[in-house]
Each structure stands twice: as structure tokens, then as C-alpha cells.
PDB file of C-alpha atoms in Angstrom:
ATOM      1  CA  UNK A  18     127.204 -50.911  39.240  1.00 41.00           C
ATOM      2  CA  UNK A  19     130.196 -48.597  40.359  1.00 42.00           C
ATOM      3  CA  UNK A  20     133.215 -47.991  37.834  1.00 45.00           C
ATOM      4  CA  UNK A  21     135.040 -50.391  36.481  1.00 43.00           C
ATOM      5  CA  UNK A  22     138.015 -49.397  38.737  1.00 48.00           C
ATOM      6  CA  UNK A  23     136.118 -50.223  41.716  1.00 66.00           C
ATOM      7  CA  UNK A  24     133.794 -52.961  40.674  1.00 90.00           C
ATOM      8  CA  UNK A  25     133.408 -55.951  42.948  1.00 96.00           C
ATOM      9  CA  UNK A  26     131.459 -58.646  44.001  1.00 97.00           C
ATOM     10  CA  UNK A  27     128.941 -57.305  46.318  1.00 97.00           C
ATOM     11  CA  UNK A  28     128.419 -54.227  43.575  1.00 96.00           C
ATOM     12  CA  UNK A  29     128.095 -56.647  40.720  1.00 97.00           C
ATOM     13  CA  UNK A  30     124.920 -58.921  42.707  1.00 97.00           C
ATOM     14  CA  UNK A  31     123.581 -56.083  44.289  1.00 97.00           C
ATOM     15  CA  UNK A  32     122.985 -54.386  40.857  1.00 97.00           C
ATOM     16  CA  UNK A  33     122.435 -57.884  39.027  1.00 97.00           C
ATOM     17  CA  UNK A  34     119.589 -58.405  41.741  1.00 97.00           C
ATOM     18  CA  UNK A  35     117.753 -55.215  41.323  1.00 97.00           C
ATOM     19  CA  UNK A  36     117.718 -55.501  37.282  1.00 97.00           C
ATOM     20  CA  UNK A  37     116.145 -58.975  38.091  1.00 97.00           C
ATOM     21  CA  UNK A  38     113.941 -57.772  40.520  1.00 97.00           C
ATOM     22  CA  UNK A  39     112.434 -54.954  38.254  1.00 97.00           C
ATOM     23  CA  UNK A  40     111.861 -57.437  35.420  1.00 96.00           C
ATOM     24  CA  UNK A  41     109.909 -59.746  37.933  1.00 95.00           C
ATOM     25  CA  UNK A  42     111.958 -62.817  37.975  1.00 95.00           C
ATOM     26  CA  UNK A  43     110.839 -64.554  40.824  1.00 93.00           C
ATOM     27  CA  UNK A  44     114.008 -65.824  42.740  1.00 96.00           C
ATOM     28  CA  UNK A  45     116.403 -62.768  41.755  1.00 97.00           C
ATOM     29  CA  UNK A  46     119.410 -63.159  44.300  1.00 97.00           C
ATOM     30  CA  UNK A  47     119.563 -66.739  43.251  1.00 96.00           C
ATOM     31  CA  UNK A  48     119.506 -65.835  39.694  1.00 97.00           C
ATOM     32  CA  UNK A  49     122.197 -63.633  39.809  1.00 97.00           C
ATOM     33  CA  UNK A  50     124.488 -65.584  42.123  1.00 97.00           C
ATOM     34  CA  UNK A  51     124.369 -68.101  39.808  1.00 97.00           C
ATOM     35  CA  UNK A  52     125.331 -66.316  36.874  1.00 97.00           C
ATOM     36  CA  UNK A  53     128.091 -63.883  38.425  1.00 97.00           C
ATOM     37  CA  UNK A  54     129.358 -67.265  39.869  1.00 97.00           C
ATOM     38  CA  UNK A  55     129.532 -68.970  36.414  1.00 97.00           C
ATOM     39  CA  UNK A  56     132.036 -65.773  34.950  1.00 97.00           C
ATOM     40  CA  UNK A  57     134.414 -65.183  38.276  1.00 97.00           C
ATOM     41  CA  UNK A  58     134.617 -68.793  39.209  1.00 96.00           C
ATOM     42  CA  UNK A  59     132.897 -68.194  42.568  1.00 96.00           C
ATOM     43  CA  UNK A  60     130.960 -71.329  44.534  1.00 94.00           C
ATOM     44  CA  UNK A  61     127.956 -69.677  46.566  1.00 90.00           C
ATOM     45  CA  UNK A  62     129.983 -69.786  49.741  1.00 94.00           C
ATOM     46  CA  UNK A  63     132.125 -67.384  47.757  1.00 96.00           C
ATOM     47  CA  UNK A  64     129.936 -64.906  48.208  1.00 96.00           C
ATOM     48  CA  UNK A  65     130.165 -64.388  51.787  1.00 95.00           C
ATOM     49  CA  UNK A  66     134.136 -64.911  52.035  1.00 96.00           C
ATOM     50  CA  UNK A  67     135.469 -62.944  49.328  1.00 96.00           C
ATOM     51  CA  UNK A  68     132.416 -59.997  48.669  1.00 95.00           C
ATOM     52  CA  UNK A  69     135.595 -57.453  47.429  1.00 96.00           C
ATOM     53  CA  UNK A  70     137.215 -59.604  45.362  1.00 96.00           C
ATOM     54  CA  UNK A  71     137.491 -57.104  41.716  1.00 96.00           C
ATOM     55  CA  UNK A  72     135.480 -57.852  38.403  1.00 97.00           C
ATOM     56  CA  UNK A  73     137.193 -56.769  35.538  1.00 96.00           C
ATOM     57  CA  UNK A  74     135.804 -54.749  32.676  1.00 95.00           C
ATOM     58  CA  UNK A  75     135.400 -57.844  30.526  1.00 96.00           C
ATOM     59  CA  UNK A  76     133.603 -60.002  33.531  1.00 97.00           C
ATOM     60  CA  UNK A  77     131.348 -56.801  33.628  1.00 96.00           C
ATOM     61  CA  UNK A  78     130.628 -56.521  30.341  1.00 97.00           C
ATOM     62  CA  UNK A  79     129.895 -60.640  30.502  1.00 97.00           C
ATOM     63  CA  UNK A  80     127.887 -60.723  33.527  1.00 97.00           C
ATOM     64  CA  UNK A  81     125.587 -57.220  31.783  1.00 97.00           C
ATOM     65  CA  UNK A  82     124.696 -59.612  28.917  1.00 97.00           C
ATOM     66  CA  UNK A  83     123.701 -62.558  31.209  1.00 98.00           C
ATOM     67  CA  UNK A  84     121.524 -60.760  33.285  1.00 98.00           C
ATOM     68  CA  UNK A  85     120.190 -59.188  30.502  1.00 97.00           C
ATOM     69  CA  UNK A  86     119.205 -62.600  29.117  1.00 96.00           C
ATOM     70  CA  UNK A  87     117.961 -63.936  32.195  1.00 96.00           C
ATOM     71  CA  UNK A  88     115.764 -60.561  32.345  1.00 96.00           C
ATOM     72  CA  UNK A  89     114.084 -60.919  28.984  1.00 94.00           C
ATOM     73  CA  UNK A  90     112.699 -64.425  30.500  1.00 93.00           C
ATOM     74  CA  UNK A  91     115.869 -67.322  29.611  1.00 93.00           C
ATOM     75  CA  UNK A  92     116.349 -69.711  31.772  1.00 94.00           C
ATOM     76  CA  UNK A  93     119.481 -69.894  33.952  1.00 95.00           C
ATOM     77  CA  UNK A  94     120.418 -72.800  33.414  1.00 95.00           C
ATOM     78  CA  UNK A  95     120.135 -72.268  29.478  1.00 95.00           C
ATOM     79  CA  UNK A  96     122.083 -69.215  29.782  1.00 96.00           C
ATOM     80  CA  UNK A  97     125.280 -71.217  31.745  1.00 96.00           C
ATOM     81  CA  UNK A  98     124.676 -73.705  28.829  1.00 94.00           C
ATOM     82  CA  UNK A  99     124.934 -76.702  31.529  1.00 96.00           C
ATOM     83  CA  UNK A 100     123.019 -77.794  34.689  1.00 95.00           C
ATOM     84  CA  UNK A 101     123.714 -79.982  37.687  1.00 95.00           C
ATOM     85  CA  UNK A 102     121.832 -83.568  37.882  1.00 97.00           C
ATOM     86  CA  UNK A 103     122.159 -86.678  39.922  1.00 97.00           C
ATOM     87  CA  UNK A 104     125.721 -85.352  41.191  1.00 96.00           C
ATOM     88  CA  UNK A 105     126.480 -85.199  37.469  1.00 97.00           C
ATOM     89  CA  UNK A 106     127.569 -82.041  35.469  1.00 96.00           C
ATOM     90  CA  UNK A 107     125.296 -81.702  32.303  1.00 98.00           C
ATOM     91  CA  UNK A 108     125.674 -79.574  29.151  1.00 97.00           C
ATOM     92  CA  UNK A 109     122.485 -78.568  27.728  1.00 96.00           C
ATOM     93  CA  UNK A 110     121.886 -77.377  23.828  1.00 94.00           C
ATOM     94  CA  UNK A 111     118.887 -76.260  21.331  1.00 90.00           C
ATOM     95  CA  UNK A 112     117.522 -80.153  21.156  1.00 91.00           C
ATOM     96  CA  UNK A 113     118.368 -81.083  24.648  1.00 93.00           C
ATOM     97  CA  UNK A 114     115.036 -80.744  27.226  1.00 90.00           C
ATOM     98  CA  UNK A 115     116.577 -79.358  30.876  1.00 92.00           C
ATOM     99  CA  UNK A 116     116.527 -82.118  32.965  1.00 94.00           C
ATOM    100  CA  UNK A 117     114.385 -81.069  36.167  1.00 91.00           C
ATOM    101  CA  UNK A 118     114.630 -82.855  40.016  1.00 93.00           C
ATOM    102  CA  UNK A 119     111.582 -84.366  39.576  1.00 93.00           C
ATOM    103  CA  UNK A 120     113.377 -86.855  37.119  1.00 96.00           C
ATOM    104  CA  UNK A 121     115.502 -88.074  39.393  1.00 97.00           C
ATOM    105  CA  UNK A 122     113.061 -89.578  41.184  1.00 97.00           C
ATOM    106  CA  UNK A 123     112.798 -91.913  38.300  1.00 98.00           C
ATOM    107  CA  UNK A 124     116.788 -92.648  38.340  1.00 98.00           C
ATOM    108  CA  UNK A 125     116.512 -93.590  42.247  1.00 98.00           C
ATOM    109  CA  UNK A 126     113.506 -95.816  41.901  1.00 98.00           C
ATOM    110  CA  UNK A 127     115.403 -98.040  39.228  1.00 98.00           C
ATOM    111  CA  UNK A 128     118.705 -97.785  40.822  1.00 98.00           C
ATOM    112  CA  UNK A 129     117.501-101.103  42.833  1.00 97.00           C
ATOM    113  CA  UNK A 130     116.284-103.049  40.227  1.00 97.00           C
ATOM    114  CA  UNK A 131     119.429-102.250  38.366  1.00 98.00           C
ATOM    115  CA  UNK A 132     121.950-103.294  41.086  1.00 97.00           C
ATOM    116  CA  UNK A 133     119.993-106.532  41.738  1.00 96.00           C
ATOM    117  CA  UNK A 134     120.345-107.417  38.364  1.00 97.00           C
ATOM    118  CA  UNK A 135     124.045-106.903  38.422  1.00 97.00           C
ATOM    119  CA  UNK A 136     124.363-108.779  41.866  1.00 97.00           C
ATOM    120  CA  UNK A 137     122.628-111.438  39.540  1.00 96.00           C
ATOM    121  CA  UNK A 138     125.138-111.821  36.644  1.00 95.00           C
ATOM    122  CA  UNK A 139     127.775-109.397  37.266  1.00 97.00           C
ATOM    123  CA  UNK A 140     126.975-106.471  34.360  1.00 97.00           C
ATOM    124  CA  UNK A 141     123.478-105.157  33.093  1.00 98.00           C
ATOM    125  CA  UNK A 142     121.632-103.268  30.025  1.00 98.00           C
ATOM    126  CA  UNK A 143     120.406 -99.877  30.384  1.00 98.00           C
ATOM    127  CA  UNK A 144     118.003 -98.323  27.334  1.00 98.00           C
ATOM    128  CA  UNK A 145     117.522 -94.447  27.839  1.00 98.00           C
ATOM    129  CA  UNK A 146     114.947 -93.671  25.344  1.00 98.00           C
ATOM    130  CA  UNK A 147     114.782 -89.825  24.351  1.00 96.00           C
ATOM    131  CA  UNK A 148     117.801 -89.754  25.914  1.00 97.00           C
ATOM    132  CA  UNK A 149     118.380 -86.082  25.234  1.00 96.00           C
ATOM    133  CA  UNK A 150     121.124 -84.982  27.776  1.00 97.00           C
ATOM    134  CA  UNK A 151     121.912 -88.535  28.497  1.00 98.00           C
ATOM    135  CA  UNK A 152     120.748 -87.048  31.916  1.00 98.00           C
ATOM    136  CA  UNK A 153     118.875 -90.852  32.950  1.00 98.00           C
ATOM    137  CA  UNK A 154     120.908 -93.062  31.674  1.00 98.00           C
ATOM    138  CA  UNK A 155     124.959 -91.214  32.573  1.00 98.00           C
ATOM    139  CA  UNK A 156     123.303 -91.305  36.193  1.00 98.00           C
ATOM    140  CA  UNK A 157     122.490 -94.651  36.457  1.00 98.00           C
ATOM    141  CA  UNK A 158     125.962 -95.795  35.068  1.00 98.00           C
ATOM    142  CA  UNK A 159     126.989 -93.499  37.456  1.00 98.00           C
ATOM    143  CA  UNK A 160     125.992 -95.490  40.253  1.00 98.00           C
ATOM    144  CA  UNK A 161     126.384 -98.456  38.975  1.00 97.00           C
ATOM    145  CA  UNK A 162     129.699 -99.355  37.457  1.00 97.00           C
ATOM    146  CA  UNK A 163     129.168-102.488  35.825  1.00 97.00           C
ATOM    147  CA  UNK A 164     126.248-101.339  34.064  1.00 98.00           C
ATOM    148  CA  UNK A 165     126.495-100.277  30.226  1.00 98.00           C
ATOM    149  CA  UNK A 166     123.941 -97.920  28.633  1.00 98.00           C
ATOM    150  CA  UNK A 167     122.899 -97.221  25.661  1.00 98.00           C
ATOM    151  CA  UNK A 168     120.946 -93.459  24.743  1.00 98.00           C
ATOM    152  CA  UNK A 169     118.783 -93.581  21.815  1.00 98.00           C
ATOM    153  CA  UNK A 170     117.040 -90.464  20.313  1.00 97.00           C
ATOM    154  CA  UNK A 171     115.563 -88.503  16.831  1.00 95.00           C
ATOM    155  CA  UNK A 172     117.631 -85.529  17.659  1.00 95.00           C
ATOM    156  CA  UNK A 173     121.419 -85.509  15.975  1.00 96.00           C
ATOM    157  CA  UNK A 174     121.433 -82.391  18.289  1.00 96.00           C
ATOM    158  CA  UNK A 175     120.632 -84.294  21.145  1.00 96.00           C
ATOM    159  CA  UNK A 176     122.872 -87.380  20.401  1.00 98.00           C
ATOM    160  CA  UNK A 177     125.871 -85.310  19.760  1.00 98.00           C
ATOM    161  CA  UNK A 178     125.205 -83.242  23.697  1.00 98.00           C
ATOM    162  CA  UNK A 179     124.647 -87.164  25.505  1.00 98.00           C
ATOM    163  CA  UNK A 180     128.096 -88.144  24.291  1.00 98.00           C
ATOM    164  CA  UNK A 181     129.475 -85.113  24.995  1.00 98.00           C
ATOM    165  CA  UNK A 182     128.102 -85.572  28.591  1.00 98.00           C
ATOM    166  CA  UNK A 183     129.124 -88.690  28.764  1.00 98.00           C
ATOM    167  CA  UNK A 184     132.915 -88.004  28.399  1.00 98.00           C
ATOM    168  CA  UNK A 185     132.961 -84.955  30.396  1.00 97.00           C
ATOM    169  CA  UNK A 186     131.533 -87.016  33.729  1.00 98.00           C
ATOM    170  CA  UNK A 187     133.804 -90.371  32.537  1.00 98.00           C
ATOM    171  CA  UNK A 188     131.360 -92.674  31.323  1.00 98.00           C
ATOM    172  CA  UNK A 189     131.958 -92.522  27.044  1.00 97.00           C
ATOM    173  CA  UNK A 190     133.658 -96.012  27.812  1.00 97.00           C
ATOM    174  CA  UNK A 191     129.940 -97.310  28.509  1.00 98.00           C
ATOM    175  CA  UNK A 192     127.780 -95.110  26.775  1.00 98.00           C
ATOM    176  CA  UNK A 193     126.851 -95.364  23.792  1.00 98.00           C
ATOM    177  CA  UNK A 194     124.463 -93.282  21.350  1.00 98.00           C
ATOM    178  CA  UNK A 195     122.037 -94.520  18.523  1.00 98.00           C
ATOM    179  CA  UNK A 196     119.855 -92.163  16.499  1.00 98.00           C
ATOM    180  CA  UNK A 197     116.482 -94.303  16.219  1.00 97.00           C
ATOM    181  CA  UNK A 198     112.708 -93.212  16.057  1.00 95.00           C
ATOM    182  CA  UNK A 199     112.248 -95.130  19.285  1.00 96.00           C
ATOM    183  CA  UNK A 200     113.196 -98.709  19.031  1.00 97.00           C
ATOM    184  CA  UNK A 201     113.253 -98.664  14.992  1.00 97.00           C
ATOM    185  CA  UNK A 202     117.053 -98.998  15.146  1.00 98.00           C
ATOM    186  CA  UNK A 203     117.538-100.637  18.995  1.00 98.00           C
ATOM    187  CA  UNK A 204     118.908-103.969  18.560  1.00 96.00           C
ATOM    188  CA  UNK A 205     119.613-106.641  21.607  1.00 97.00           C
ATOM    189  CA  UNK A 206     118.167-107.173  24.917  1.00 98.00           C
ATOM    190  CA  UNK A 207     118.128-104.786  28.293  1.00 98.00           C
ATOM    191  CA  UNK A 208     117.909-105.058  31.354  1.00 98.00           C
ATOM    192  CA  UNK A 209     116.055-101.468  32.195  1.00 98.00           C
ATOM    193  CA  UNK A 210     114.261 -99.780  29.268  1.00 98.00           C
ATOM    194  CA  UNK A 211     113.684 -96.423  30.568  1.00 98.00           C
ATOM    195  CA  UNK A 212     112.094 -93.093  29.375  1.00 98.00           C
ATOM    196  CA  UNK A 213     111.032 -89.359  30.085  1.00 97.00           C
ATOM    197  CA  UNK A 214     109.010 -89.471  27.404  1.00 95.00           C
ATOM    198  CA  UNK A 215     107.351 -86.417  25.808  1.00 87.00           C
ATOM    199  CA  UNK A 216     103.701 -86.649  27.668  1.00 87.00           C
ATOM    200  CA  UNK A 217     101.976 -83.082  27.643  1.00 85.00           C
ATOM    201  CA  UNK A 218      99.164 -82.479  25.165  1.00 87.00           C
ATOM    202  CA  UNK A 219      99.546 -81.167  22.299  1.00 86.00           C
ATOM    203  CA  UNK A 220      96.724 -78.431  23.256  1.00 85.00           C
ATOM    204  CA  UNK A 221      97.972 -77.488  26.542  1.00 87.00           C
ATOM    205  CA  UNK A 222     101.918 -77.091  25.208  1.00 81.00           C
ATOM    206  CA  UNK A 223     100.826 -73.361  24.360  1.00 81.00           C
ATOM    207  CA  UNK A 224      99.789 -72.396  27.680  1.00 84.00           C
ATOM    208  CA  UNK A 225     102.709 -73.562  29.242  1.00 83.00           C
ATOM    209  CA  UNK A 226     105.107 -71.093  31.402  1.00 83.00           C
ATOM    210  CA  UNK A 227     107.006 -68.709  28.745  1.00 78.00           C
ATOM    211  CA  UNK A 228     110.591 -70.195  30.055  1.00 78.00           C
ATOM    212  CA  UNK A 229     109.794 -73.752  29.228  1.00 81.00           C
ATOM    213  CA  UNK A 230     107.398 -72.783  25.683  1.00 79.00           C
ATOM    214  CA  UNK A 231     110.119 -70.771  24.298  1.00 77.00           C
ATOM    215  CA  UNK A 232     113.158 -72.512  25.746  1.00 80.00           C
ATOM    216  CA  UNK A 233     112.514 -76.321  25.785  1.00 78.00           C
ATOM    217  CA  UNK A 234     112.241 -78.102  22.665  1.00 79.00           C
ATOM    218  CA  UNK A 235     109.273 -78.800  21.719  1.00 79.00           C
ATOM    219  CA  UNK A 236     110.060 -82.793  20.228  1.00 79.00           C
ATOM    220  CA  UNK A 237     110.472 -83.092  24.043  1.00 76.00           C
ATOM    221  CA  UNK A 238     107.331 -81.555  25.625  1.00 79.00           C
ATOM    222  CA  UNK A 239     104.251 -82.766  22.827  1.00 79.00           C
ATOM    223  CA  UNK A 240     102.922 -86.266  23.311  1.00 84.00           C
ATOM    224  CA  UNK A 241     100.485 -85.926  20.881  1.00 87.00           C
ATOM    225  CA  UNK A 242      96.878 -85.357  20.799  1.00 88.00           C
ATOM    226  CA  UNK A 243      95.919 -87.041  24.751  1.00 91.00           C
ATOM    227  CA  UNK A 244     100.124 -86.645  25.931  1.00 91.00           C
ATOM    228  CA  UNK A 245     100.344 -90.521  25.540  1.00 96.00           C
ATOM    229  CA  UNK A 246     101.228 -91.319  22.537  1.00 94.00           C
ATOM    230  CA  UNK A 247     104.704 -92.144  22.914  1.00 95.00           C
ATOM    231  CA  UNK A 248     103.459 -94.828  25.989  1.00 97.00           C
ATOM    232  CA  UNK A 249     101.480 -96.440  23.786  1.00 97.00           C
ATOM    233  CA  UNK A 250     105.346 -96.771  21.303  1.00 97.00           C
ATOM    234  CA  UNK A 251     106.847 -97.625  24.208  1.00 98.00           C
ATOM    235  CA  UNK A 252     104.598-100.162  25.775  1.00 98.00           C
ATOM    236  CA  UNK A 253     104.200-102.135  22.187  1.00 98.00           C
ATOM    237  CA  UNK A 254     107.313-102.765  21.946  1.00 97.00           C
ATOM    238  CA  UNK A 255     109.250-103.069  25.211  1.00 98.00           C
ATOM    239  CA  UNK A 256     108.319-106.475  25.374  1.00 97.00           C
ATOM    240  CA  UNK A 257     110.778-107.698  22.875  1.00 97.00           C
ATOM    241  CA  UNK A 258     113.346-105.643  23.865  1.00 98.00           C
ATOM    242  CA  UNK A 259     114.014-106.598  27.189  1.00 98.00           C
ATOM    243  CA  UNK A 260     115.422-109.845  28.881  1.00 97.00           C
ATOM    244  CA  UNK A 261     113.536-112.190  30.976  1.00 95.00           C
ATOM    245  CA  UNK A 262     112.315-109.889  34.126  1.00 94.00           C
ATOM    246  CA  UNK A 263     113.314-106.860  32.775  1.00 97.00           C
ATOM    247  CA  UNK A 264     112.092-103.635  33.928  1.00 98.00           C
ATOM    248  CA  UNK A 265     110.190-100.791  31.752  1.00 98.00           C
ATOM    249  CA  UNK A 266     110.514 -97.051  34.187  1.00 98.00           C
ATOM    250  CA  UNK A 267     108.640 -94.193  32.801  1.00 98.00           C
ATOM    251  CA  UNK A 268     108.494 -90.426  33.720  1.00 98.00           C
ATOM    252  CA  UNK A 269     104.671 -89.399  33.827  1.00 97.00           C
ATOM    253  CA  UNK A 270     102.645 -86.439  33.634  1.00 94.00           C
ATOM    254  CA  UNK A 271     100.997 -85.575  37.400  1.00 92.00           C
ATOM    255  CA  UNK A 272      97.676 -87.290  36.377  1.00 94.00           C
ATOM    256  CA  UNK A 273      98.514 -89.406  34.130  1.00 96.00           C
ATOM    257  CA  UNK A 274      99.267 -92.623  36.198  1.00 97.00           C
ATOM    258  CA  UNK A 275      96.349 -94.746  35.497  1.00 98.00           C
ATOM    259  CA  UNK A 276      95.906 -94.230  31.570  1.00 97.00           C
ATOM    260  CA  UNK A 277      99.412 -94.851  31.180  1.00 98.00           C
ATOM    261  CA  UNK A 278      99.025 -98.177  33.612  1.00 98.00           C
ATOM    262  CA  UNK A 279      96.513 -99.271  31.213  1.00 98.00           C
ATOM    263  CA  UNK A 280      97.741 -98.771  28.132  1.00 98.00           C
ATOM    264  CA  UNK A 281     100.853-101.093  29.502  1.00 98.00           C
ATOM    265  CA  UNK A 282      98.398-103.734  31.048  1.00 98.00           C
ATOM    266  CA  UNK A 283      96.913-103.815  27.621  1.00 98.00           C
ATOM    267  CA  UNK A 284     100.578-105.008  26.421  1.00 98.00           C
ATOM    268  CA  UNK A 285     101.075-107.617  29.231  1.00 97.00           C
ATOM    269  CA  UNK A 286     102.817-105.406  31.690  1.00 98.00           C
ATOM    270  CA  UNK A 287     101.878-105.548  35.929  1.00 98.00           C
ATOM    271  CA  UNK A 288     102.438-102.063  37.458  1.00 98.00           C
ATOM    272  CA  UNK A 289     105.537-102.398  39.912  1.00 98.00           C
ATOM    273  CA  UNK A 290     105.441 -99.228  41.632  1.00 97.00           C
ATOM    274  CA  UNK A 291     104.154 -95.916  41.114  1.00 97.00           C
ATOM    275  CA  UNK A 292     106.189 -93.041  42.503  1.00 98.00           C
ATOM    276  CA  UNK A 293     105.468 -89.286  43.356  1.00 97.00           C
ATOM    277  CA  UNK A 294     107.610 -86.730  42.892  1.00 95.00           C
ATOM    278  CA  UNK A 295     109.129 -84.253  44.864  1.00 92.00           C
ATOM    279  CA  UNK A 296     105.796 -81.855  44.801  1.00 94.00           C
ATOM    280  CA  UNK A 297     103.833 -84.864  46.055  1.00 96.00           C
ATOM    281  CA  UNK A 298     102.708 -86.082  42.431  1.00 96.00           C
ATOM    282  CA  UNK A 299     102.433 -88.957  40.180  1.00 97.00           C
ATOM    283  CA  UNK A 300     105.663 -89.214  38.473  1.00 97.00           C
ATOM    284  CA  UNK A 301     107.482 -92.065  38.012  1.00 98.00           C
ATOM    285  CA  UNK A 302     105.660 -96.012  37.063  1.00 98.00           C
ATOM    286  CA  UNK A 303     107.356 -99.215  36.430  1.00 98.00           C
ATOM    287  CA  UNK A 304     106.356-101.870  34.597  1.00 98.00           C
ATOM    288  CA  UNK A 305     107.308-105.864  34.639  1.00 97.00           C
ATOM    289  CA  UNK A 306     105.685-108.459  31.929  1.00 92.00           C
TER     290      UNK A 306
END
């Protein structure tokens, strides 16, 4: 970078990008445009309207130690300590999994169900379980303002960052968090009982990509010895949970979709719709009983 006295912009990327280049990260302009943005207050557009405008010494010294993180293999988003979902703002912590695209496939496929219901008697039930971020259930209440939702999880960590989120995007007045080992402290009936579920096997957790293995937690990634453990919690219960026609919606692992169908058929449930992602996979399953 040139001297402090002289530092802008353009200097600051174009020597963010090559120290991200060298360490191999894959989409390095991107990487640093996002973190330069996050300390000067730029949008991307800024970029390419105000290239001169000056970094200070301290922004410097602040951007250095981002890139530097985002060299040594931490994940952007991570590093800005929130991330952009369903139009909604997010913080992320330690106990909080990044919410990805692909999941909000799953809030669009039950947005429907979820307004009919409300068309039907005016307000509805949401159950976000492993709610983490509050990512699923803050972006259907979102979209759906007579809706109330409730975000259960293990994680105090986790609980403590959904609130949080709620109140930053305006929902805390219908959110609301319970700390539960699934539905051992859920109470009432809902109207959508939905999850993103830990479902990768517990063997195949260690070969995953460095960012997520050392970045995600990993209460959010194991399901257990096959990946389906917590569908088989989920689909035992459910049943008693929700009201008459209620809807289960479940994030899946790519090729998982017809052991997780079964272990719900086993419980009563008929498949409603089975959803691929983004990258063309299975992803997203619903479930009536």
C-alpha cells in the first residue's frame, strides 16, 4: 500500500487483492471489497465513484488485520461478524452456523403455506428449530406480518444472537426465543415447524472444506452417525406439535431426500414437495400428516 499520507481506495484493494491472491483465496477482489467496504462505509458501487477517496492510518491498520484474517483461511462473512439473508441483516457469533443461499430456498417454499394459513384465520405459528441466527424463522415473519415465531435451540450462544437479530431487523415484538433440546421445552401448537437441521455425518464432518470445519460450529454440522438423526427427533414428534394441517419444512443434505422421506412416512407424514437448491440439488422436503 502507499503511505499513509496518500492512501486511498484503489491502493488499499489493489494491495488487499494481491495479499489474497498469493494466499490462494479463490474470489480475491470480492474478498477484499467486501472487507475494505465494511471499515470506510463504502457500498460496491463505491468503488467505481469515489476510487480516491483517503483511508486513514487507523482504517489501514483495520483493513491489514482483516485481510490478514481472511488470508489465514476465515471466512468473510465471520470476519464482518454479520451476513446478508432473505433481505435481512444477520449478526453471526461462535454458536451461530452462517446461514448459506441454499437455505432460502427452504424460506420461499413455505412462504405459501404460511400466507394461506393466515388468509385462513388471520395470524399463524412459526417453530424454527435450531434456530441459530434466527435466519428461517426472522425471514418468514418478515414476509409475513401477522405471523409470530418462535426460535428454539441448545445454544445460549445462539439464543442470545436470534434475539439480537430479531430487534436489529424489527421483529423482537414477534419473536420469541426458548432454549430446548428440540421440542423438550416447546409448548402449544404451530402452524409451520421448520428446521435446518444438523444432517452431515459424523465421519465425513472432518473432511469438510477448512472454512466451514474450523469456522462453523460443529452442534450445527454433525447429525450423528448416518446425518439423520435429528429427522428421526424431528419426525417423532412433530406430530403433536402442530395444528390440524400443519406443515413440517426441512433443510436436507444433497442425497438425502428419500431416507429422510421415509423416516417421516414411518411417523404418518405424506411428502408435499421436494425442492432443489440453487446448485440443482435435493434440499428442501415438506411434510403434511
Amino acid at each position: 500500500m502507499s503511505t499513509a499520507a496518500e492512501a486511498n481506495v484503489a491502493s488499499a484493494l489493489a494491495a488487499a487483492r494481491k495479499s489474497l491472491q498469493a494466499a490462494g483465496i479463490a474470489d480475491p477482489l470480492l474478498d477484499a471489497r467486501l472487507l475494505i467496504a465494511e471499515v470506510v462505509g463504502f457500498s460496491l458501487t463505491d468503488f467505481v465513484m469515489k476510487p480516491d477517496r483517503a483511508v486513514t492510518p487507523e482504517e489501514s491498520a483495520r483493513i491489514a488485520a482483516m485481510i490478514e484474517r481472511r488470508a489465514n483461511g476465515e471466512p468473510v462473512h465471520r470476519i464482518l461478524g454479520h451476513r446478508e439473508f432473505h433481505g435481512l441483516d444477520l449478526l453471526l457469533s461462535k454458536e451461530t452456523l452462517e446461514p448459506r443461499p441454499d437455505t432460502e430456498v427452504l424460506v420461499d417454499t413455505l412462504l405459501p403455506a404460511l400466507k394461506k394459513a393466515v388468509s385462513a384465520k388471520g395470524s399463524a405459528r412459526i417453530l424454527d428449530m435450531g434456530t441459530g441466527t434466527g435466519a428461517i424463522v426472522l425471514a418468514l415473519l418478515k414476509e409475513c406480518p401477522e405471523a409470530t415465531g418462535i426460535g428454539s435451540d441448545i445454544s445460549a450462544d445462539a439464543l442470545e444472537t436470534a434475539v439480537r437479530n430479531a430487534a436489529r431487523n424489527d421483529l423482537g415484538g414477534r419473536f420469541e426465543a426458548i432454549r430446548s433440546d428440540w421440542f423438550e421445552k416447546i409448548f402449544g401448537r404451530f402452524d409451520i415447524i421448520v428446521s435446518n437441521p444438523p444432517y452431515i455425518r459424523t465421519d465425513i464432518v472432518a473432511t469438510l472444506d477448512q472454512e466451514v470445519r474450523n469456522h462453523d460450529p460443529m452442534a450445527a454440522l454433525d447429525g450423528g452417525q448416518d446425518g439423520l438423526a435429528p429427522y428421526r427427533l424431528i419426525a417423532a414428534d412433530a406430530g403433536r406439535f402442530l395444528v390440524e394441517n400443519g406443515i413440517v419444512g426441512v433443510e436436507i443434505g444433497f442425497d438425502q431426500r428419500l431416507d429422510v422421506s421415509a423416516i417421516f412416512a414411518s411417523h404418518g407424514f405424506s411428502l408435499l414437495d421436494a425442492v432443489k437448491d440453487y446448485g440443482g440439488k435435493d434440499r428442501v422436503l415438506t411434510f403434511r400428516r
